[in-house]
Amino acid sequence: MTNENPQTEYDSPWKQILQLYFQDFMLFFFPQAYEQIDWEQEPVLITVSCLIAL
């Protein structure tokens, strides 16, 4: 029996990019929020995956 719908992780590269460049991302897209963040503390990125059964 073969898996007709193999699970492909399309979002993993994007999550890795955001983790590496989170400060730059925040500065570019949310400059006002960037100024309010204490960058002395390491950000904790929470990953949540949702599975929807159709």
Coordinates of N, CA, C and O in Angstrom, one line a residue:
M1 N 0.8 -1.2 0.0 CA 0.0 0.0 0.0 C 0.9 1.2 0.0 O 1.8 1.4 0.8
T2 N 0.7 2.1 -0.9 CA 1.5 3.4 -1.0 C 0.6 4.5 -0.5 O -0.6 4.5 -0.6
N3 N 1.3 5.5 0.0 CA 0.7 6.7 0.5 C 0.4 7.6 -0.6 O 1.3 8.2 -1.2
E4 N -0.9 7.8 -1.0 CA -1.2 8.7 -2.1 C -1.1 10.2 -1.8 O -1.0 11.0 -2.7
N5 N -1.1 10.5 -0.5 CA -0.9 11.9 -0.1 C 0.3 12.0 0.9 O 0.1 12.2 2.1
P6 N 1.5 11.9 0.3 CA 2.6 12.0 1.2 C 2.7 13.4 1.9 O 2.4 14.4 1.3
Q7 N 3.0 13.5 3.2 CA 3.0 14.7 3.9 C 4.3 15.5 3.4 O 5.4 15.0 3.5
T8 N 4.1 16.7 2.9 CA 5.1 17.5 2.5 C 5.2 18.7 3.4 O 4.1 19.3 3.6
E9 N 6.3 19.1 3.9 CA 6.4 20.2 4.8 C 6.8 21.5 4.0 O 8.0 21.8 3.8
Y10 N 5.8 22.2 3.5 CA 6.1 23.4 2.7 C 6.5 24.6 3.6 O 7.1 25.5 3.2
D11 N 6.0 24.5 4.8 CA 6.2 25.7 5.7 C 7.5 25.6 6.5 O 7.9 26.6 7.1
S12 N 8.2 24.5 6.6 CA 9.4 24.4 7.3 C 10.5 25.4 6.9 O 11.1 26.0 7.8
P13 N 10.7 25.6 5.6 CA 11.7 26.6 5.2 C 11.4 28.0 5.7 O 12.2 28.7 6.1
W14 N 10.1 28.3 5.6 CA 9.7 29.6 6.1 C 9.8 29.8 7.6 O 10.2 30.9 8.0
K15 N 9.5 28.8 8.3 CA 9.7 28.9 9.8 C 11.2 29.0 10.1 O 11.5 29.8 11.0
Q16 N 12.0 28.3 9.4 CA 13.5 28.5 9.7 C 14.0 29.9 9.3 O 14.8 30.4 10.1
I17 N 13.5 30.4 8.2 CA 13.9 31.8 7.8 C 13.5 32.8 8.9 O 14.2 33.7 9.2
L18 N 12.2 32.6 9.3 CA 11.7 33.6 10.3 C 12.5 33.5 11.6 O 12.8 34.5 12.3
Q19 N 12.9 32.2 12.0 CA 13.7 32.1 13.2 C 15.1 32.8 13.1 O 15.6 33.4 14.0
L20 N 15.7 32.6 11.9 CA 17.0 33.2 11.7 C 17.0 34.7 11.6 O 17.9 35.4 12.0
Y21 N 15.9 35.2 10.9 CA 15.9 36.7 10.6 C 14.7 37.3 11.3 O 14.1 38.3 10.8
F22 N 14.3 36.9 12.5 CA 13.1 37.4 13.2 C 13.3 38.9 13.4 O 12.3 39.7 13.2
Q23 N 14.4 39.3 13.9 CA 14.6 40.8 14.2 C 14.5 41.6 13.0 O 13.8 42.6 13.0
D24 N 15.1 41.2 11.9 CA 15.0 41.9 10.6 C 13.6 41.9 10.1 O 13.1 42.9 9.6
F25 N 12.9 40.8 10.2 CA 11.5 40.7 9.8 C 10.6 41.7 10.6 O 9.8 42.4 10.0
M26 N 10.8 41.7 11.9 CA 10.0 42.6 12.7 C 10.3 44.1 12.4 O 9.4 44.9 12.3
L27 N 11.6 44.4 12.2 CA 12.0 45.8 11.9 C 11.4 46.2 10.5 O 10.9 47.3 10.4
F28 N 11.4 45.3 9.5 CA 10.9 45.7 8.2 C 9.4 45.8 8.2 O 8.8 46.8 7.7
F29 N 8.7 44.8 8.7 CA 7.2 44.7 8.6 C 6.5 45.4 9.8 O 5.3 45.9 9.6
F30 N 7.1 45.5 10.9 CA 6.4 46.0 12.1 C 7.4 47.0 12.9 O 7.8 46.7 14.0
P31 N 7.8 48.1 12.3 CA 8.8 48.9 12.9 C 8.4 49.5 14.3 O 9.2 49.6 15.1
Q32 N 7.1 49.8 14.4 CA 6.7 50.3 15.7 C 6.7 49.3 16.8 O 7.1 49.6 17.9
A33 N 6.4 48.1 16.5 CA 6.4 47.0 17.5 C 7.9 46.6 17.8 O 8.3 46.3 18.9
Y34 N 8.7 46.7 16.7 CA 10.2 46.4 16.9 C 10.8 47.3 18.0 O 11.6 46.8 18.8
E35 N 10.4 48.6 17.9 CA 11.0 49.5 18.9 C 10.6 49.2 20.3 O 11.2 49.6 21.3
Q36 N 9.5 48.5 20.5 CA 8.9 48.3 21.9 C 9.4 46.9 22.4 O 9.2 46.6 23.6
I37 N 10.1 46.1 21.6 CA 10.6 44.8 22.0 C 11.9 45.0 22.7 O 12.8 45.6 22.2
D38 N 12.1 44.3 23.8 CA 13.4 44.2 24.5 C 14.2 43.1 23.8 O 14.1 41.9 24.1
W39 N 15.1 43.5 22.9 CA 15.9 42.5 22.2 C 17.1 42.0 23.0 O 17.8 41.1 22.5
E40 N 17.2 42.4 24.3 CA 18.2 41.8 25.2 C 17.8 40.4 25.5 O 18.6 39.6 25.9
Q41 N 16.5 40.2 25.5 CA 16.0 38.8 25.8 C 15.8 38.1 24.5 O 15.3 38.6 23.5
E42 N 16.2 36.8 24.6 CA 16.0 35.9 23.4 C 14.5 35.7 23.2 O 13.8 35.2 24.1
P43 N 14.0 35.9 22.0 CA 12.6 35.6 21.7 C 12.3 34.1 21.7 O 13.2 33.3 21.3
V44 N 11.1 33.8 22.2 CA 10.7 32.4 22.2 C 9.6 32.3 21.1 O 8.6 32.9 21.2
L45 N 9.9 31.6 20.1 CA 9.0 31.4 19.0 C 8.2 30.1 19.2 O 8.7 29.1 19.4
I46 N 6.9 30.3 19.2 CA 6.0 29.2 19.5 C 5.5 28.7 18.1 O 5.0 29.4 17.3
T47 N 5.6 27.4 17.9 CA 5.1 26.8 16.6 C 3.9 26.0 17.0 O 3.8 25.2 17.9
V48 N 2.9 26.3 16.2 CA 1.6 25.6 16.4 C 1.2 25.0 15.0 O 1.1 25.7 14.0
S49 N 0.9 23.8 15.0 CA 0.4 23.1 13.7 C -1.0 22.7 13.9 O -1.4 22.1 15.0
C50 N -1.8 23.0 13.0 CA -3.2 22.6 13.1 C -3.5 21.6 12.0 O -3.1 21.7 10.8
L51 N -4.1 20.5 12.4 CA -4.5 19.5 11.4 C -6.0 19.5 11.3 O -6.7 19.5 12.3
I52 N -6.5 19.6 10.1 CA -8.0 19.6 9.9 C -8.3 18.4 9.1 O -7.8 18.1 8.0
A53 N -9.2 17.6 9.7 CA -9.7 16.4 9.0 C -10.9 16.7 8.1 O -11.9 17.3 8.6
L54 N -10.8 16.4 6.9 CA -11.9 16.7 6.0 C -12.7 15.5 5.7 O -12.3 14.4 5.6

